[in-house]
JSON list of C-alpha atoms in Angstrom, two decimals:
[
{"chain": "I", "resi": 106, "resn": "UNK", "atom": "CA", "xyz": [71.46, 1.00, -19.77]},
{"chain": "I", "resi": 107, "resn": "UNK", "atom": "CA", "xyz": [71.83, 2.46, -16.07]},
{"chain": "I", "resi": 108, "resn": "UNK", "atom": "CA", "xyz": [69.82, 0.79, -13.38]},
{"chain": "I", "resi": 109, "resn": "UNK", "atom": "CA", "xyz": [66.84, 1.84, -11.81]},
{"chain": "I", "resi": 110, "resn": "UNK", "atom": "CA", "xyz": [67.42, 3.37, -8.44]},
{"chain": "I", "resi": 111, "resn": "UNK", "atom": "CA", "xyz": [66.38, 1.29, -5.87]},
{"chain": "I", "resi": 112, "resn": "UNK", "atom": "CA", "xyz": [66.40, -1.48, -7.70]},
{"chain": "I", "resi": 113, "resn": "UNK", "atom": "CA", "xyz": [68.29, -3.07, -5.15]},
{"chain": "I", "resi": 114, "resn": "UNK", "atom": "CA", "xyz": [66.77, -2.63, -2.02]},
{"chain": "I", "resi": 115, "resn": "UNK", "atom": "CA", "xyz": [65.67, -5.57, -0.18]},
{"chain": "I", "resi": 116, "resn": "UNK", "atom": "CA", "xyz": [61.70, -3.66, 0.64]},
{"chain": "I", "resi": 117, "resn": "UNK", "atom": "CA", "xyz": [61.43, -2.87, -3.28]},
{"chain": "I", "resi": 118, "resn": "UNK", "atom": "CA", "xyz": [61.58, -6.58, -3.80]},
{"chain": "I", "resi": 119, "resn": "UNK", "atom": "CA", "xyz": [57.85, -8.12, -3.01]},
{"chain": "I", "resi": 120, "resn": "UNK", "atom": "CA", "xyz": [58.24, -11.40, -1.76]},
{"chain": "I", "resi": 121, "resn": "UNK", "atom": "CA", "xyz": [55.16, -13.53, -0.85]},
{"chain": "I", "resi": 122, "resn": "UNK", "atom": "CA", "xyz": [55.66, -13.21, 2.99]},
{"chain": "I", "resi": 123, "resn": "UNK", "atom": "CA", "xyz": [55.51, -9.38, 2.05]},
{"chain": "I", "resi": 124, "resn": "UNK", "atom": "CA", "xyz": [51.60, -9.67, 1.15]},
{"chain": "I", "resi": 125, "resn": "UNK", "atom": "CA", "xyz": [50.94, -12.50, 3.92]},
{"chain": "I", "resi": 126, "resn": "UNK", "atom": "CA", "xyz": [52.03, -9.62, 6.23]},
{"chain": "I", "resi": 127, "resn": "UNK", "atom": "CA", "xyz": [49.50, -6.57, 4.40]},
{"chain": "I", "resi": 128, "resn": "UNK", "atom": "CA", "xyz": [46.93, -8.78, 4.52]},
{"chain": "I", "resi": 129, "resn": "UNK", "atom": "CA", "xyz": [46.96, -9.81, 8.03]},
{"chain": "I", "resi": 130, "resn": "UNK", "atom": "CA", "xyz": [47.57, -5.79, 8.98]},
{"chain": "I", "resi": 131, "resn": "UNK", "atom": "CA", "xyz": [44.71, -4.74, 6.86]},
{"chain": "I", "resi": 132, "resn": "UNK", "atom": "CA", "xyz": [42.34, -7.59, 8.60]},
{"chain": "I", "resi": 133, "resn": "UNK", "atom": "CA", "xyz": [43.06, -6.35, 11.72]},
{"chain": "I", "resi": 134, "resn": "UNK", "atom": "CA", "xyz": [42.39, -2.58, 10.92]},
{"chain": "I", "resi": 135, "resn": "UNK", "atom": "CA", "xyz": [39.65, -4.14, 9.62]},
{"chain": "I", "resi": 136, "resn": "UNK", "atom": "CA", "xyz": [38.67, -5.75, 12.61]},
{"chain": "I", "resi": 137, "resn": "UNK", "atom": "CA", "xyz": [39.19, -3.57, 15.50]},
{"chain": "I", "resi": 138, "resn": "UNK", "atom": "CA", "xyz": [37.63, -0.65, 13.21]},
{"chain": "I", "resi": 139, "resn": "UNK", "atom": "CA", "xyz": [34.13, -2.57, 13.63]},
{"chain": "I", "resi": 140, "resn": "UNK", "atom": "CA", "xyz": [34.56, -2.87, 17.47]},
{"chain": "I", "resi": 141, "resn": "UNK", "atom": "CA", "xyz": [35.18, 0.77, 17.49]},
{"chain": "I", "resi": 142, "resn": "UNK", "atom": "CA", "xyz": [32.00, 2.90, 16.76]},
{"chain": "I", "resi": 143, "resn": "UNK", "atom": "CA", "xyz": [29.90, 6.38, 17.56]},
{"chain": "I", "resi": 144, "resn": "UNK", "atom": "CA", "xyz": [28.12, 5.69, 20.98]},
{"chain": "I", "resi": 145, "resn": "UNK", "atom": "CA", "xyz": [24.85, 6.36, 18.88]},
{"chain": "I", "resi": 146, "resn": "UNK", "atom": "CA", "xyz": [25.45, 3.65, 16.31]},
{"chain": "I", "resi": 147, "resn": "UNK", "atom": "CA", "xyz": [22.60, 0.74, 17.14]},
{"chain": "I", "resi": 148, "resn": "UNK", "atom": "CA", "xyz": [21.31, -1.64, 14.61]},
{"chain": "I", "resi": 149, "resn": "UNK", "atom": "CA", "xyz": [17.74, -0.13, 16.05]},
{"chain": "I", "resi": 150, "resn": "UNK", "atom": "CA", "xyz": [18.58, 3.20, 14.48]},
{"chain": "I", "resi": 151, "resn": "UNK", "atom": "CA", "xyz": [19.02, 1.09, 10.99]},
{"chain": "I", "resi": 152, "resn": "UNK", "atom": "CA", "xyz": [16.01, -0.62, 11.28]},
{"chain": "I", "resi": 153, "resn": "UNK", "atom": "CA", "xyz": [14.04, 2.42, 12.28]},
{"chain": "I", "resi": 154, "resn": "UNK", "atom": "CA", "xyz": [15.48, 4.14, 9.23]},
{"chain": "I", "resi": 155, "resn": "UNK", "atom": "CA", "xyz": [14.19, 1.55, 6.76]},
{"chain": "I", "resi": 156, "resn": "UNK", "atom": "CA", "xyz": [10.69, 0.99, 7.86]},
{"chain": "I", "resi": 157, "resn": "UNK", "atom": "CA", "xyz": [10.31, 4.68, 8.09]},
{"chain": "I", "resi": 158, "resn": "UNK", "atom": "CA", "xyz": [10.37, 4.57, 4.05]},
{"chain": "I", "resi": 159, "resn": "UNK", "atom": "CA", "xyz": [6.43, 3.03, 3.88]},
{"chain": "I", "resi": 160, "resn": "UNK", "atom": "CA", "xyz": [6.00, 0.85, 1.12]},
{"chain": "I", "resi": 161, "resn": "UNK", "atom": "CA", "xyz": [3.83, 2.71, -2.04]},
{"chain": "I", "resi": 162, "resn": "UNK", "atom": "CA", "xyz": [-0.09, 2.24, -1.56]},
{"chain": "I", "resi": 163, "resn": "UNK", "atom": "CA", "xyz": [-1.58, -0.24, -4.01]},
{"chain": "I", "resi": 164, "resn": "UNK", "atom": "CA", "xyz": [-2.40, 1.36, -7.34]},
{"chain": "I", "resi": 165, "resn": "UNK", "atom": "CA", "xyz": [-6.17, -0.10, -8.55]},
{"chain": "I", "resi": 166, "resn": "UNK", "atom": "CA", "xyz": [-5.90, 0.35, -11.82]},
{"chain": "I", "resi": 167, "resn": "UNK", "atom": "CA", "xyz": [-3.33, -3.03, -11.76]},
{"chain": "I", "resi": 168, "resn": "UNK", "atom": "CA", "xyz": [-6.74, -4.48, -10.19]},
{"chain": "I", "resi": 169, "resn": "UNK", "atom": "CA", "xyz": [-9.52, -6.90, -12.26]},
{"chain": "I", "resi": 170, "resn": "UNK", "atom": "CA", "xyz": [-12.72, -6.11, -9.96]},
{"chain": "I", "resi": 171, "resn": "UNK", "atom": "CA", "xyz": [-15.23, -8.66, -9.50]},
{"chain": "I", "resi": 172, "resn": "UNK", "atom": "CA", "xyz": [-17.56, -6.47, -11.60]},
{"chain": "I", "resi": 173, "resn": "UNK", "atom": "CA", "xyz": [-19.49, -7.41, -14.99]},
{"chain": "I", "resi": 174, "resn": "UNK", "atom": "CA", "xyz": [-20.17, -4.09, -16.46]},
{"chain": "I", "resi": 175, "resn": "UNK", "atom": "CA", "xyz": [-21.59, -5.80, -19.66]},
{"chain": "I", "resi": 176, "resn": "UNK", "atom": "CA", "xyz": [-20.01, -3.49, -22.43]},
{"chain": "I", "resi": 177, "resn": "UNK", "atom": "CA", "xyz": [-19.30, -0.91, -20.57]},
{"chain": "I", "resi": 178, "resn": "UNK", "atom": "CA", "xyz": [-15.84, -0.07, -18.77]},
{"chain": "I", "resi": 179, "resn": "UNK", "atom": "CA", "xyz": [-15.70, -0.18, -15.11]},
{"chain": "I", "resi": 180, "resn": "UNK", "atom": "CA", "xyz": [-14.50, 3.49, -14.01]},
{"chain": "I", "resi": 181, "resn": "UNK", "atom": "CA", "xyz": [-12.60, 3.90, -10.07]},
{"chain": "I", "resi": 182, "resn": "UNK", "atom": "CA", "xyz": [-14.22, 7.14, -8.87]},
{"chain": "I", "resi": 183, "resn": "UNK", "atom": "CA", "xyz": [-12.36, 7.37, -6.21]},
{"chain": "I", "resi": 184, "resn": "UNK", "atom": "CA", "xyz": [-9.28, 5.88, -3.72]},
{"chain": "I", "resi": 185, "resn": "UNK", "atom": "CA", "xyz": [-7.91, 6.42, -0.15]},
{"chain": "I", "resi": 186, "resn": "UNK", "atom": "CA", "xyz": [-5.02, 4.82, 1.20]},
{"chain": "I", "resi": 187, "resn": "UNK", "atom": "CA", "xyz": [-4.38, 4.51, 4.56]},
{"chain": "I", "resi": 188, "resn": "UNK", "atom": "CA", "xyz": [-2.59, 2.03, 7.16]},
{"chain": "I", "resi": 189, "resn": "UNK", "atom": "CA", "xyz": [-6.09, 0.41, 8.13]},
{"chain": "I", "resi": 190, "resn": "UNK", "atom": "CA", "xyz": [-4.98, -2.65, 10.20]},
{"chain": "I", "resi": 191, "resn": "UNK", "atom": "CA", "xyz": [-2.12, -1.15, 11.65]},
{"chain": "I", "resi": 192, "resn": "UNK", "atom": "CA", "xyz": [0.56, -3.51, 10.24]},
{"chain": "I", "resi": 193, "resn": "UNK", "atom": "CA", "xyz": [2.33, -0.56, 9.23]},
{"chain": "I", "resi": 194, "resn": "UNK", "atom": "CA", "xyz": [1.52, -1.61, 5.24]},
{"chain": "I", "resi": 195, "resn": "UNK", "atom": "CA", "xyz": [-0.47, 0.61, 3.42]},
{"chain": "I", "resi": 196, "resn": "UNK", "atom": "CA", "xyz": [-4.22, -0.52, 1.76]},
{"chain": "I", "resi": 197, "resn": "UNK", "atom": "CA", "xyz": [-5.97, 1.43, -0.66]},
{"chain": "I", "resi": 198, "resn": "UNK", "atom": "CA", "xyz": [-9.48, 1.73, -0.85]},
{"chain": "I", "resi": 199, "resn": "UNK", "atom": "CA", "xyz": [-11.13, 1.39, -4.20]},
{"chain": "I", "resi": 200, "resn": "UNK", "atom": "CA", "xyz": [-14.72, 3.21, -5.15]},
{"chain": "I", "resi": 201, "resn": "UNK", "atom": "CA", "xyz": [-15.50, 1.39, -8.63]},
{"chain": "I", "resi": 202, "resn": "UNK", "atom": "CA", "xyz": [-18.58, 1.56, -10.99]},
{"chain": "I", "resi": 203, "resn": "UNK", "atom": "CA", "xyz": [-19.70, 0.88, -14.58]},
{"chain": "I", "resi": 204, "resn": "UNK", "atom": "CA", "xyz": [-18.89, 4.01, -16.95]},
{"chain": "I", "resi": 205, "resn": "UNK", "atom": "CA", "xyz": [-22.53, 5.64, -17.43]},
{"chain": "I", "resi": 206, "resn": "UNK", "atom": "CA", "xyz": [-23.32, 9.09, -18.84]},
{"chain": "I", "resi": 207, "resn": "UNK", "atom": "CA", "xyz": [-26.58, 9.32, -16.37]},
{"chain": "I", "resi": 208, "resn": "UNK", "atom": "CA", "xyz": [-27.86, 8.38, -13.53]},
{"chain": "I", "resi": 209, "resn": "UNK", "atom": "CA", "xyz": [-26.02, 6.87, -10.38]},
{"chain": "I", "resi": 210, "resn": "UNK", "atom": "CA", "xyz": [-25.44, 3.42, -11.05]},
{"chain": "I", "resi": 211, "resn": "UNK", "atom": "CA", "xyz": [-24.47, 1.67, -7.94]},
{"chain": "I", "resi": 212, "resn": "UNK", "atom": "CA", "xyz": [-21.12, 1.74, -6.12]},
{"chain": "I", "resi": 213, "resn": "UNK", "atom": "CA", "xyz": [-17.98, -1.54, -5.20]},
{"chain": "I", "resi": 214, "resn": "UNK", "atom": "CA", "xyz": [-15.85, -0.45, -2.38]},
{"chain": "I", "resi": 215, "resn": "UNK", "atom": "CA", "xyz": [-12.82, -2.85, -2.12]},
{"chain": "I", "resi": 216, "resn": "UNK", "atom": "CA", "xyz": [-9.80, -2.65, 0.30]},
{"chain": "I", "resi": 217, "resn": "UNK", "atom": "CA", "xyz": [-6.70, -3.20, -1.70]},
{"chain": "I", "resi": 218, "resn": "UNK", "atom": "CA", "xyz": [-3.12, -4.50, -0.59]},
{"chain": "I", "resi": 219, "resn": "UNK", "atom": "CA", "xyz": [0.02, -5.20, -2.21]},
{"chain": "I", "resi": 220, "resn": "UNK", "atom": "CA", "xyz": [1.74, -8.78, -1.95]},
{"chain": "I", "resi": 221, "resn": "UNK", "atom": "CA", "xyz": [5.39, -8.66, -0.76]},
{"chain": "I", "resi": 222, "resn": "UNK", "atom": "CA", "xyz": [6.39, -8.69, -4.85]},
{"chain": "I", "resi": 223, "resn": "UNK", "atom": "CA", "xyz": [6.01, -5.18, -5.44]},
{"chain": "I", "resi": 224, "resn": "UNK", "atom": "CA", "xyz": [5.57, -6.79, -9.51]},
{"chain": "I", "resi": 225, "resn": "UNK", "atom": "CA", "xyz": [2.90, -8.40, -8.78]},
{"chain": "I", "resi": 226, "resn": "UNK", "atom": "CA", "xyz": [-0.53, -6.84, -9.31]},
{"chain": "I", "resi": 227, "resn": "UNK", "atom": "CA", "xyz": [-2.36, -5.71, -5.59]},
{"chain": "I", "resi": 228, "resn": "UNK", "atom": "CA", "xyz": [-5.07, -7.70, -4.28]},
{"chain": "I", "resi": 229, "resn": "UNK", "atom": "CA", "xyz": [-8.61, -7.31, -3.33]},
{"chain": "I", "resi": 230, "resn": "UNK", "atom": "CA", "xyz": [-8.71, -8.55, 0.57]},
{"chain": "I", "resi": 231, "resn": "UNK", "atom": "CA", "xyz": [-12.34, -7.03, 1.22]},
{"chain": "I", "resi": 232, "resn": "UNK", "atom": "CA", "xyz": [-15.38, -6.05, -0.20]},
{"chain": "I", "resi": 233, "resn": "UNK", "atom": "CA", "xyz": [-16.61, -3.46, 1.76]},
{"chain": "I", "resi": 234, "resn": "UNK", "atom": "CA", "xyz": [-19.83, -2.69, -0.76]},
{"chain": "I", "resi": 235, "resn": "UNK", "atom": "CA", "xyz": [-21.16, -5.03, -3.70]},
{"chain": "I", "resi": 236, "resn": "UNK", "atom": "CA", "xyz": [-21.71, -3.46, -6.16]},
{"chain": "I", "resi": 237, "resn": "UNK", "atom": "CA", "xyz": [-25.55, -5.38, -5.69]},
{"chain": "I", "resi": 238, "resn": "UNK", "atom": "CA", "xyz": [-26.47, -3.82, -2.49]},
{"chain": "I", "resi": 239, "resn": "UNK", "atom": "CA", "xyz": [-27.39, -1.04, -5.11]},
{"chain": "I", "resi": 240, "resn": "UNK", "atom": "CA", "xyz": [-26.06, 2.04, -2.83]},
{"chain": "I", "resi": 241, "resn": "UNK", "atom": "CA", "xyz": [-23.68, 4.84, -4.63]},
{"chain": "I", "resi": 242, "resn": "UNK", "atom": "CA", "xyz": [-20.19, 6.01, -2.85]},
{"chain": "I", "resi": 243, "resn": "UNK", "atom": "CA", "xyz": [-20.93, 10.02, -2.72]},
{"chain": "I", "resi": 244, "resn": "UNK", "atom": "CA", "xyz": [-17.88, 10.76, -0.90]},
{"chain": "I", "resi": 245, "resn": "UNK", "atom": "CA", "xyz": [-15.27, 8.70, 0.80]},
{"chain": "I", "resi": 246, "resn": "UNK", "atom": "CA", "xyz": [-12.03, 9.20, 3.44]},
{"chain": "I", "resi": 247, "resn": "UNK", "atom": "CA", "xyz": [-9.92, 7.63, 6.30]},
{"chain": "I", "resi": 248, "resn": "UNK", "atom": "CA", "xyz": [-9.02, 8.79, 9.10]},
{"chain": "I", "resi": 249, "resn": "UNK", "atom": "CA", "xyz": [-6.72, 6.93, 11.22]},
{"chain": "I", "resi": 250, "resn": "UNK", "atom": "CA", "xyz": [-7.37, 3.53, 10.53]},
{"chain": "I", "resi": 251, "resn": "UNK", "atom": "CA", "xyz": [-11.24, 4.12, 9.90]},
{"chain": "I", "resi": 252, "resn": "UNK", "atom": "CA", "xyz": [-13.08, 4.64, 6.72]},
{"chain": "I", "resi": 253, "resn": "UNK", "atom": "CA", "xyz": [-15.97, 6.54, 6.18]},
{"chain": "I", "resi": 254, "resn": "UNK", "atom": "CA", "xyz": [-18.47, 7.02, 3.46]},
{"chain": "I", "resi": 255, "resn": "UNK", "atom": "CA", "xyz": [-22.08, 8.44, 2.51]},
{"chain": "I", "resi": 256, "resn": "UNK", "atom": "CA", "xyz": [-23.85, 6.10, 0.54]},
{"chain": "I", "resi": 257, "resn": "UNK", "atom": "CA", "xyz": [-26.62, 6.98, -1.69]},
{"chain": "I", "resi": 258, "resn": "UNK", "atom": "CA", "xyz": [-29.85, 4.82, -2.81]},
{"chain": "I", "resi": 259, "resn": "UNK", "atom": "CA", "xyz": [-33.51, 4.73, -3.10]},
{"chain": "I", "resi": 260, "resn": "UNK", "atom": "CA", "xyz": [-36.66, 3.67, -0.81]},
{"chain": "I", "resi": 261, "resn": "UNK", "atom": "CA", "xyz": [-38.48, 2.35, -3.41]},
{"chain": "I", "resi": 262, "resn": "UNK", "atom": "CA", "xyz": [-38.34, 0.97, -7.17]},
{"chain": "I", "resi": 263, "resn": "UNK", "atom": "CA", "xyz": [-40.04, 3.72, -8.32]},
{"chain": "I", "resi": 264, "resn": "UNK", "atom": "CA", "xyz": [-37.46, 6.54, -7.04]},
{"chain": "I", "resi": 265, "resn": "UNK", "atom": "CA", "xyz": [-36.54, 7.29, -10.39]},
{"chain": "I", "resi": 266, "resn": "UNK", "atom": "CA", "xyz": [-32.27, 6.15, -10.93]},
{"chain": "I", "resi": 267, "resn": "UNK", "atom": "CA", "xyz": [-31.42, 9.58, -11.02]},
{"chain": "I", "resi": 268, "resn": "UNK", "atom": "CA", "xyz": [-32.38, 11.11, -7.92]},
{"chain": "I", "resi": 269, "resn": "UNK", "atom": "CA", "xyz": [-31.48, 8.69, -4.86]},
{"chain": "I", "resi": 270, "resn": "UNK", "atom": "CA", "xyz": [-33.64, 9.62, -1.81]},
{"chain": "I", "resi": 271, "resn": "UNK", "atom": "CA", "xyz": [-32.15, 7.79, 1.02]},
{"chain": "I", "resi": 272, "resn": "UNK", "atom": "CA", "xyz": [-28.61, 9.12, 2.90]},
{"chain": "I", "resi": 273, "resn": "UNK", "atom": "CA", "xyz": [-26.55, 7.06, 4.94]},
{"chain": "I", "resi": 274, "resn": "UNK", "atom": "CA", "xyz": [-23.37, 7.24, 6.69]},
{"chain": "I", "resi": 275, "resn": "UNK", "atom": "CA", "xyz": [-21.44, 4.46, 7.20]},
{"chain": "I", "resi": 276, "resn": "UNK", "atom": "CA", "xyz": [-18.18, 3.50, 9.01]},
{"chain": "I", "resi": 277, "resn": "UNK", "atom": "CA", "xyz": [-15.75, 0.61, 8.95]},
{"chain": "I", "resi": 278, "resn": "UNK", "atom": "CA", "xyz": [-12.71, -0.50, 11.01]},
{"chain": "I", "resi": 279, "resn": "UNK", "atom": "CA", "xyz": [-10.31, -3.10, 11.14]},
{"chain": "I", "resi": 280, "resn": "UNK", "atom": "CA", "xyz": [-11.76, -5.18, 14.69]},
{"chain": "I", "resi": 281, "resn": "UNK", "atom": "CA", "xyz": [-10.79, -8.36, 15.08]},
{"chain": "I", "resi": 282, "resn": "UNK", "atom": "CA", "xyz": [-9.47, -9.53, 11.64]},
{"chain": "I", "resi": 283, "resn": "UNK", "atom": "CA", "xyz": [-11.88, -8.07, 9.36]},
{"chain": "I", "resi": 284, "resn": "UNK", "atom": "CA", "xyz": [-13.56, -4.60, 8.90]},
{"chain": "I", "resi": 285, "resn": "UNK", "atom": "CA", "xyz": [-16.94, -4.21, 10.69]},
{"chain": "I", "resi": 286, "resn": "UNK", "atom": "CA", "xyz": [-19.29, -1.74, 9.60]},
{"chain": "I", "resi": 287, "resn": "UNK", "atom": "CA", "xyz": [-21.37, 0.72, 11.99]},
{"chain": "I", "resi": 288, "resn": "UNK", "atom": "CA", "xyz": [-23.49, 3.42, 12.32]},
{"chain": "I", "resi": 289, "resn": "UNK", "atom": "CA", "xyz": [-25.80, 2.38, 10.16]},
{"chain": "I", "resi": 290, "resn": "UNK", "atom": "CA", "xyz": [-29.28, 4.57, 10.88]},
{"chain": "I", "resi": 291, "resn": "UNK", "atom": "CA", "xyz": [-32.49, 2.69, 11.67]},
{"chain": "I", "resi": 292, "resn": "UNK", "atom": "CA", "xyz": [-34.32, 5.05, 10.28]},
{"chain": "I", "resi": 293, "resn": "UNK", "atom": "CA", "xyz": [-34.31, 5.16, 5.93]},
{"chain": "I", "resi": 294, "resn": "UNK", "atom": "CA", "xyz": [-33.78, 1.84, 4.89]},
{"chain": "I", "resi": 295, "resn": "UNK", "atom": "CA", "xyz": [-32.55, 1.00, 1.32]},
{"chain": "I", "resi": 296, "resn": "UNK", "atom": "CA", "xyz": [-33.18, -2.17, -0.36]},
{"chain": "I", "resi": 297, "resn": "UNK", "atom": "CA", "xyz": [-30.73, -4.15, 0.03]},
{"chain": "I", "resi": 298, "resn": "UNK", "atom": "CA", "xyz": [-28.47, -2.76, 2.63]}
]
């Protein structure tokens, strides 16, 4: 059997102060590598970077709505998401009502957000409309960090449920830690708004 060559070298022989020695030449690589960096590396450009990626609007069909449609399902007719009090999270905006094959049975408008477990089912945070003010969502939006709507009702009880009579448009905005509601005309009342 014929030796290997190199076999006996001294620097083919690893000897514990060997590795103490690449270790302590890789941690300073290491080291001075991290002091060393692009003039336009900033942990401001990382952070910018993440909360550029907005978080995904709350989805209300995770949502149980404070609504007793009896045997009926409640239907969402409509959503809008938006950042709406400028936390840089984004709400959605939920238009529900009980499932009907006529009429226009009145409207819930809930503001929606998502707790910090993205598993965890949104939340309502507002009620915007009750579904007992007895006013229907025709059409709804944001824009900025304001929501706007046309509601729909009736100037009497004997409007018949079909054919809603009175047109409103309403407006709300995050002011002072809850959503305030304007432009409400004098004129053309509804019961109960």
């Amino acid at each position: 059997m014929q030796p290997l060559a190199g076999q006996d070298l001294l620097h083919t022989q690893p000897h514990p102060m060997h590795w103490l020695a690449t270790a302590t030449a890789v941690s300073a690589v290491i080291a001075v590598s991290s002091l060393i960096q692009p003039p336009d590396a900033t942990a401001t450009a990382v952070a910018t970077t993440r909360s550029a990626r907005p978080a995904p609007a709350p989805d209300p069909s995770r949502v149980v709505f404070p609504v007793n449609c009896g045997p009926n399902r409640l239907d969402v007719t409509d959503k809008v998401s938006g950042d709406l009090d400028g936390t840089g999270g984004t709400e959605t905006v939920a238009v529900v009502r009980c499932h009907t094959e006529a009429g226009t049975p009145p409207s819930g408008v809930y503001v929606l957000a998502q707790p910090s477990d993205p598993k965890a089912a949104p939340r309502i945070v507002a009620t915007l409309l009750a579904p007992d003010r007895r006013l229907t969502v025709q059409d709804i939006g944001i824009q900025g960090r304001e929501i706007s709507t046309t509601l729909l009702g009736y100037s009497t009880l004997d409007v018949p449920r079909c054919c809603p009579d009175v047109h409103k448009s309403v407006k709300w905005q995050w002011q002072g830690g809850k959503f305030v509601q304007s432009e409400l005309p004098a004129d053309g009342t509804t019961e109960g708004a």
